[in-house]
C-alpha atoms as one frame of an Amber mdcrd trajectory, in Angstrom:
protein
 127.291  86.348 112.793 124.625  83.772 113.499 120.958  84.404 113.062 118.662
  82.710 115.514 115.227  82.614 113.976 112.423  80.318 114.916 110.370  80.208
 111.749 107.310  78.013 111.706 107.609  75.023 109.426 104.982  74.655 106.736
 104.568  71.045 105.584 105.238  70.562 101.886 101.713  69.180 101.453 100.381
  72.648 102.424 102.301  74.350  99.633 100.094  74.745  96.560 100.828  72.296
  93.766 102.284  73.552  90.520  99.753  74.842  88.041  99.373  72.139  85.398
 101.042  72.955  82.116  98.692  73.073  79.154 101.388  71.993  76.749 101.541
  75.453  75.173 104.331  76.926  77.294 102.004  78.931  79.519 103.206  82.291
  80.780 104.978  82.229  84.172 105.952  85.661  85.586 109.558  85.858  86.812
 109.879  86.557  90.551 113.395  87.080  91.924 113.753  86.230  95.634 116.829
  87.475  97.514 117.824  86.489 101.055 121.263  85.820 102.512 119.760  82.822
 104.321 119.721  80.390 101.418 117.064  78.155 102.964 114.622  81.096 102.992
 115.399  82.229  99.430 115.281  78.660  98.102 112.046  77.835  99.916 110.238
  80.976  98.773 111.426  80.455  95.180 110.175  76.840  95.311 106.783  77.924
  96.674 106.488  80.479  93.869 107.523  77.924  91.237 104.955  75.415  92.526
 102.344  78.170  92.317 102.760  79.073  88.655 105.600  81.604  88.751 109.235
  81.333  87.727 110.836  81.651  91.163 114.567  82.397  91.162 116.634  82.486
  94.361 119.723  84.624  94.948 121.651  85.257  98.163 123.163  88.745  97.803
 122.504  91.977  95.939 125.309  91.699  93.388 124.273  88.202  92.268 120.639
  89.311  92.179 121.509  92.226  89.872 123.419  89.918  87.525 120.471  87.533
  87.427 117.991  90.375  86.873 119.984  91.601  83.877 119.931  88.098  82.355
 116.299  87.352  83.214 114.379  90.577  83.981 111.995  90.024  86.902 108.431
  91.243  87.035 108.724  91.233  90.804 111.621  91.442  93.249 111.163  90.080
  96.766 114.201  90.896  98.873 115.333  90.856 102.463 116.293  94.341 103.617
 119.486  93.215 105.377 121.911  91.633 102.907 125.706  91.389 102.866 127.209
  94.286 100.916 124.392  96.047  99.105 121.224  96.348 101.223 117.897  95.088
  99.932 116.710  98.689  99.668 119.723  99.633  97.525 119.024  96.560  95.398
 115.362  97.510  95.051 116.218 101.072  94.006 118.734  99.827  91.427 116.342
  97.222  90.007 113.577  99.833  89.811 115.909 102.189  87.894 116.781  99.490
  85.348 113.293  97.929  85.229 110.780 100.670  86.140 107.793  98.301  85.846
 109.239  95.738  88.290 107.140  95.360  91.439 109.087  95.359  94.712 108.363
  93.659  98.029 110.823  94.029 100.894 110.803  91.731 103.893 112.719  91.680
 107.136 112.910  90.001 110.481 114.691  92.951 112.074 113.049  95.998 113.588
 116.105  98.130 112.694 115.037  98.199 109.051 112.451 100.915 109.742 115.190
 103.592 109.562 116.429 102.299 106.197 112.886 102.264 104.837 112.217 105.789
 106.133 115.359 107.052 104.380 114.226 105.440 101.118 110.797 107.078 101.463
 112.452 110.479 101.965 114.222 109.891  98.653 110.857 109.239  96.990 110.885
 105.415  96.940 107.743 103.605  98.067 108.123  99.923  98.891 105.903  97.353
 100.561 107.503  95.870 103.703 106.487  92.463 105.040 107.708  91.012 108.319
 109.402  87.636 108.612 108.337  84.959 108.920 106.199  84.979 105.772 103.429
  82.425 105.536 103.270  80.944 102.014  99.619  81.923 101.524 100.348  85.552
 102.538 103.314  85.661 100.181 101.313  84.244  97.277  98.472  86.697  97.904
 100.877  89.680  97.836 102.614  88.437  94.688  99.311  87.805  92.927  97.947
  91.240  93.893 101.144  93.009  92.857 101.355  91.336  89.471  97.626  91.753
  88.700  97.998  95.525  89.004 100.866  95.391  86.530  99.013  93.417  83.864
  96.520  96.211  83.275  92.911  95.998  82.118  91.708  92.786  80.556  90.169
  92.772  77.105  86.386  92.631  77.270  83.752  91.866  74.702  82.223  94.662
  72.689
């Protein structure tokens, strides 16, 4: 089964540079990216890594679950259509094991609306983004999703 996608190419110079390390092992949230098209998963993980996150790429649901158990993600970004386990099934399983994990689904196929509707009927709410994802849009969604998780900041009294 071949996939014919015409994704726009973003020059590497347009991808944000890695956040400079301060020598103190600064905190880098783990973001697990899953897509059966390895070039997409690898590219998104690299963009995230260059932007201050720990981006990890996987190419199917089973491998992603194994990785999540070894290195629990704070966010899962997964394609809806994967070989074997669907991205929605993966998201539901990850959410059961790691209830605080933020989930973003993405897809280039219109047929995923039915799968998402079925998940909503079962009480699962997920954000769905359409392929292709522009790096700046992706980074904005990841940043927003993880900010909500971190909770209130400590203020002065």
